[in-house]
Short mmCIF file of C-alpha atoms in Angstrom, two decimals:
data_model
loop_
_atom_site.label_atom_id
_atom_site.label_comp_id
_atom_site.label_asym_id
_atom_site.label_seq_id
_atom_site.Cartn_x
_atom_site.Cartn_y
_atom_site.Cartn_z
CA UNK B 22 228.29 90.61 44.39
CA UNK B 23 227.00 89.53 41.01
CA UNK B 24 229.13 86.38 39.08
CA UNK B 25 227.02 86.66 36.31
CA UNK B 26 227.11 89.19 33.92
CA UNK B 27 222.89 89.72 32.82
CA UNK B 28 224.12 91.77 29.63
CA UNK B 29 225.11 87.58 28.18
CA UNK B 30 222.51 85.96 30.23
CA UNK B 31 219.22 88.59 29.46
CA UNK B 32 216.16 88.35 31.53
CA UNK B 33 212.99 90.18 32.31
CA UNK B 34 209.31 90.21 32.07
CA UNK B 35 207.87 86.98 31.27
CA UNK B 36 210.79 85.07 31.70
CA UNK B 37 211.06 82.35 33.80
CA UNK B 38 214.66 81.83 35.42
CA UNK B 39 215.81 78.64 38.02
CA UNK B 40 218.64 79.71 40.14
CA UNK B 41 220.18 76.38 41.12
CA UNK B 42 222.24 76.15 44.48
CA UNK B 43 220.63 79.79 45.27
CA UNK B 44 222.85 79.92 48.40
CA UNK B 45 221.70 83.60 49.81
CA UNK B 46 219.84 84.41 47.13
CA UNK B 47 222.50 87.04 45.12
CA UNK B 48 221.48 86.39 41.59
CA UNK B 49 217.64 85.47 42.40
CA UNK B 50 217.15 89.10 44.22
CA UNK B 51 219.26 90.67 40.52
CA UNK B 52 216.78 88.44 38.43
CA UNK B 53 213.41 89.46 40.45
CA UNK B 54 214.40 93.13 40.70
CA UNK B 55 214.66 92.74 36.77
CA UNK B 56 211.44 91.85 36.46
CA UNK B 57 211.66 87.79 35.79
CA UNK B 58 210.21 85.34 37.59
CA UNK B 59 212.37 83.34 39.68
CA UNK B 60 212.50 80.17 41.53
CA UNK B 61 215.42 80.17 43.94
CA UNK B 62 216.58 76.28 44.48
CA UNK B 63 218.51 75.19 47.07
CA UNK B 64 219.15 72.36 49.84
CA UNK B 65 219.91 74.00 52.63
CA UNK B 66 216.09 75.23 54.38
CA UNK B 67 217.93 77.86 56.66
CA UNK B 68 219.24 79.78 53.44
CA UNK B 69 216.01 79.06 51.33
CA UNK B 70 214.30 81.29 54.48
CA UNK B 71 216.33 83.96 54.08
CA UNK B 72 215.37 84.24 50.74
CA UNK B 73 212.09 84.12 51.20
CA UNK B 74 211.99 86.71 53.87
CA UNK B 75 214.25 89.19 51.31
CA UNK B 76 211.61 89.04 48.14
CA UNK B 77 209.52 89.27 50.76
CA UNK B 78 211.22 93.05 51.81
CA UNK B 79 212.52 93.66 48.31
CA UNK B 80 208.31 93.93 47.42
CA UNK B 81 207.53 96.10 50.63
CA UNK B 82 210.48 98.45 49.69
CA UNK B 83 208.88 98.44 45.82
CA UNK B 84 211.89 97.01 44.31
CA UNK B 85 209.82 94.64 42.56
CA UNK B 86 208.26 95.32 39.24
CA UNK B 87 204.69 94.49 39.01
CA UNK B 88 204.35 90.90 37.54
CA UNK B 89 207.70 89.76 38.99
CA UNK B 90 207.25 86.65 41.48
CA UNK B 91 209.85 85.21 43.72
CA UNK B 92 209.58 81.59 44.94
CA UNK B 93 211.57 79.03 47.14
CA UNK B 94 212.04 75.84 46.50
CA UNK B 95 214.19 73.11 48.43
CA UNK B 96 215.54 70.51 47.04
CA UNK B 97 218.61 68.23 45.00
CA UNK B 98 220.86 69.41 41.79
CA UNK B 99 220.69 65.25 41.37
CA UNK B 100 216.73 65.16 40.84
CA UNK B 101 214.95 68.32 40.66
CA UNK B 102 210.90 68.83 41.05
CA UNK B 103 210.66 70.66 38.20
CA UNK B 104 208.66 69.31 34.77
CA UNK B 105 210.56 68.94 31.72
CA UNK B 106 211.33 72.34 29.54
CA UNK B 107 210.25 74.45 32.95
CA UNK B 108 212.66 77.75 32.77
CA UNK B 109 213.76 80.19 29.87
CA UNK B 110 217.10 80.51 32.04
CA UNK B 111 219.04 78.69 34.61
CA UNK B 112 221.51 80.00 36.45
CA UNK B 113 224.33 77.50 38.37
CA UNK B 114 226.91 79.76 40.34
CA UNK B 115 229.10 77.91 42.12
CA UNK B 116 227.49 74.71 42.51
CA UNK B 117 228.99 72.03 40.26
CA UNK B 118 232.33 71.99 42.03
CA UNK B 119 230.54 70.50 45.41
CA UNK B 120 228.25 67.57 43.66
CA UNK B 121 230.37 64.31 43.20
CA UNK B 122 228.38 63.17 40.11
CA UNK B 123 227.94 66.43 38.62
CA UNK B 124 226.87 65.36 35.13
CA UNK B 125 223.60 64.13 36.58
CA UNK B 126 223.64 67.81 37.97
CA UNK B 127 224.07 68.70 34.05
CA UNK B 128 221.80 66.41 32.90
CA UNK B 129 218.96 67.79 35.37
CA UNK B 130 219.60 71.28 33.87
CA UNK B 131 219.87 70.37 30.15
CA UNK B 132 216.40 67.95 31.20
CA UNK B 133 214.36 71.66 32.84
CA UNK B 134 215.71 73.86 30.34
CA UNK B 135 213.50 74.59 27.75
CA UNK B 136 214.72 74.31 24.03
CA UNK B 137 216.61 77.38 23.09
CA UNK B 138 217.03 78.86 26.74
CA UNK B 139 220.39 79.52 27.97
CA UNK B 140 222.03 78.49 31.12
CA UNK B 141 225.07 80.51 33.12
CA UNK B 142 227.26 78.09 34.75
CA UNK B 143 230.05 79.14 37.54
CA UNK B 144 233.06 77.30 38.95
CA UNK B 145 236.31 78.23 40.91
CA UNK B 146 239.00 79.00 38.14
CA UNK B 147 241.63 76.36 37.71
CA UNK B 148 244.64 78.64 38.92
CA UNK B 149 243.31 80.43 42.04
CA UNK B 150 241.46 77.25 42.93
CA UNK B 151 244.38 75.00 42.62
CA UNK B 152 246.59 77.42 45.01
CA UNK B 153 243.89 77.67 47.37
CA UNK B 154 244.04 73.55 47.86
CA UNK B 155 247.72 73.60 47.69
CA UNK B 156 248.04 76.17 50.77
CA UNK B 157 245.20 74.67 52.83
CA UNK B 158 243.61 70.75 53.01
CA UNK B 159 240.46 72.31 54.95
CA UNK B 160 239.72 74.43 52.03
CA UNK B 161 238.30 71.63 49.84
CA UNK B 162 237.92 69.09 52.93
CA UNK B 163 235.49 70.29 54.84
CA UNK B 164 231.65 68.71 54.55
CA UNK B 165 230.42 70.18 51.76
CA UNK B 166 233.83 71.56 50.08
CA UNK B 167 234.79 71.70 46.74
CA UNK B 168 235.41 67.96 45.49
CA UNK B 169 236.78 68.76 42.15
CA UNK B 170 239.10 71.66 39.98
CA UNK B 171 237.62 72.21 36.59
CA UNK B 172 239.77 73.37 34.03
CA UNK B 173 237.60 75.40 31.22
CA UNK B 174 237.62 72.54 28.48
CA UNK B 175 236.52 69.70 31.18
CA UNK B 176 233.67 71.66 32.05
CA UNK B 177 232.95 72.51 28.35
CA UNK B 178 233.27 69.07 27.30
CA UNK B 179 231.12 67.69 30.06
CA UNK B 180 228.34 70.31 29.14
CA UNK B 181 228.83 69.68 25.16
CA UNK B 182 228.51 66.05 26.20
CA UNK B 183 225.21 66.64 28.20
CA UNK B 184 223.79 68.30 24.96
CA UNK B 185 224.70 71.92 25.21
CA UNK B 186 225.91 74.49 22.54
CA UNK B 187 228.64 75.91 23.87
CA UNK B 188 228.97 79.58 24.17
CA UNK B 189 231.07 82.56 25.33
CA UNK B 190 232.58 82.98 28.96
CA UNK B 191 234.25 84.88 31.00
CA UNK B 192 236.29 85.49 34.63
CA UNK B 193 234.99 87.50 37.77
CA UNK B 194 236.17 88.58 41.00
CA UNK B 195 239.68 88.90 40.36
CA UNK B 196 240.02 90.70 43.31
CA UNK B 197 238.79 87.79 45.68
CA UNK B 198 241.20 85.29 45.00
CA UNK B 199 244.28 87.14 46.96
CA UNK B 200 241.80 87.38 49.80
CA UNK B 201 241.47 83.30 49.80
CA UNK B 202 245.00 82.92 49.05
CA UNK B 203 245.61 85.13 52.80
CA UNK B 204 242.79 83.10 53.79
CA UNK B 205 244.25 79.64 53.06
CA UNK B 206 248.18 80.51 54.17
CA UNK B 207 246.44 81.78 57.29
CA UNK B 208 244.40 78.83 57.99
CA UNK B 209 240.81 79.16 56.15
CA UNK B 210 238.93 79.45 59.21
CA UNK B 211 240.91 82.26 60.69
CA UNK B 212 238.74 85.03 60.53
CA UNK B 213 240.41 86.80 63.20
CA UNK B 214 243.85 87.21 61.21
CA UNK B 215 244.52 90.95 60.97
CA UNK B 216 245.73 90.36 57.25
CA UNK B 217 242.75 88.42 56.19
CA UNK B 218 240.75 90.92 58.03
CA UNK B 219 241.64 93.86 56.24
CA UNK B 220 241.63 92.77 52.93
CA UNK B 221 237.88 91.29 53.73
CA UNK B 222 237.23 94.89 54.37
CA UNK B 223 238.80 96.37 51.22
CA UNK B 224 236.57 94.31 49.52
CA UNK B 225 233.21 94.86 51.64
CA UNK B 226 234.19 98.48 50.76
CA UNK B 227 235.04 97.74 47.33
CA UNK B 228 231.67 96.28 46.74
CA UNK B 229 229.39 98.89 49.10
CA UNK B 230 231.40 101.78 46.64
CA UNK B 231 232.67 100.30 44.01
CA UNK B 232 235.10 102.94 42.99
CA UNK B 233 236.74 103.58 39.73
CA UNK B 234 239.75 102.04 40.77
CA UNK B 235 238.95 99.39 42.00
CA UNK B 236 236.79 98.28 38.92
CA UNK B 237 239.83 99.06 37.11
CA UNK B 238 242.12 96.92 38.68
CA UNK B 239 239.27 94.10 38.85
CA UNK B 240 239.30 94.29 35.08
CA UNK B 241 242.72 94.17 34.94
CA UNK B 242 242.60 90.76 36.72
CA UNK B 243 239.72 89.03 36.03
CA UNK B 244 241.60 87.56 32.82
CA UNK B 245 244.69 86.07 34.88
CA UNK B 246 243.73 86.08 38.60
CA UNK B 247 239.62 85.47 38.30
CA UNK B 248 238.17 83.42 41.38
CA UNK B 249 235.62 82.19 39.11
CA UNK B 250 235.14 81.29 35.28
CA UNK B 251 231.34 81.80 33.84
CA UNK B 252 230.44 79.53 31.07
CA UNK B 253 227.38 80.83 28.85
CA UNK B 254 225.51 77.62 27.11
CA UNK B 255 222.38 77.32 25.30
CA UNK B 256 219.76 73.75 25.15
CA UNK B 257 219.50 73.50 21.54
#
C-alpha cells in the first residue's frame, strides 16, 4: 500500500533515494524494484531486519533490476549518519507526526538532500486524524503515538521555513480512515471486534485486487476523507 504517488516523486537508475522512518519497508521495496538505489532508515532493528531479509528475496525472485542496491540503516530522524547533499530523493511517510521536535527532523532532511532533489513528506490528515483522537485517548497516547495534528499550511510553513520550495500535494487512502474511525469507537486495540474485522478485510482484499470499484470510490474520497496528506517539496 503505496502513500506516495512515484509519477510526482520520479526515481530510477542512478538515483539515490533515503526512505526515512522505513517502517516495513513499503516504499523502499517500490523504489528498489524501480531500479534506484535505496537506503531504508529506521530506529527500530527488528523492522530494519525485515527489510533486509525482503531485498534480500525481492533479488532471488529477480525483481531487482541490475544496478539497483538495497541497504539498511538504523538510526535517528534527529541526527542522521548521512554526509551532507547524500540522496537525489527522500521519502518521509508517516514519520513527522511521532518526533516531538520535528523541525530538527526537517532540518536533517533539507541538510542530506542534495540541491535540487525533491522530498515526499506524509502525515495523518487534519480531519480523519482529529476524529480518530477525539473517539480514542490510546490512539495518540500510546509510546510512540502520534504527538501532533498537522493541518496542511503548518506543515508547509514549517518546511518553507526549513528552506524548502513548496510544491504540489495530494490525499491517499481514503478508504482507511472509516476503518480507524471503527477502530477508535471500538477501542484501538480491539482487533477482535467483528466490525473492525471485516472492514480490515475489505481492505486486505481491496489492496490484494484492487478492483475498479473500489479505486473508484478511493478517488472519490481521497479529497474529503484521505487518512493521509502527501506534501511534494524540492531543496533549492
Amino acid at each position: 500500500m503505496l502513500t506516495v504517488d512515484f509519477a510526482r516523486l520520479p526515481v530510477g537508475p542512478g538515483v539515490r533515494v533515503l526512505d526515512l522512518g522505513c517502517g516495513g519497508g513499503r516504499h523502499a521495496f517500490e523504489v528498489l524494484r524501480r531500479g534506484a538505489d535505496v537506503v531504508a532508515f529506521d530506529m527500530d532493528q527488528s523492522e530494519l531486519d525485515g527489510v533486509a531479509g525482503m531485498f534480500v528475496a525481492m533479488d532471488k525472485a529477480g525483481e531487482v533490476p541490475e544496478g539497483a542496491t538495497g541497504e539498511t540503516v538504523r538510526g535517528t530522524a534527529l541526527d542522521m549518519p548521512f554526509e551532507d547533499a547524500s540522496f537525489d530523493r527522500v521519502i518521509a511517510a508517516e514519520v513527522l507526526e511521532h518526533i516531538p521536535d520535528d523541525m530538527t527532523a526537517m532540518r536533517e532532511i533539507f541538510r542530506v538532500l542534495k540541491p535540487g532533489g525533491t522530498a515526499a513528506i506524509t502525515v495523518p490528515s487534519f480531519l480523519p486524524e482529529r476524529i480518530c483522537w477525539a473517539l480514542d485517548e490510546a490512539y495518540h497516547t500510546a509510546p510512540g503515538g502520534h504527538v501532533r495534528i498537522y493541518t496542511l499550511a503548518e506543515l508547509s510553513a514549517k518546511l518553507k521555513a526549513t528552506g524548502f520550495e513548496i510544491g504540489p500535494h495530494h490525499h491517499a487512502h481514503g478508504l482507511h480512515a472509516p476503518y480507524w474511525w471503527i477502530k477508535c469507537a471500538v477501542g484501538v486495540g480491539n482487533d477482535d471486534h467483528p466490525i473492525a474485522k471485516a472492514y480490515h478485510q475489505l481492505l486486505v482484499w481491496d489492496i490484494m485486487k484492487r478492483p475498479a470499484a473500489t479505486r473508484i470510490a478511493e478517488a472519490v474520497l481521497n479529497p474529503i476523507i484521505g487518512k493521509s496528506v502527501v506534501l511534494y517539496v524540492k531543496k533549492p
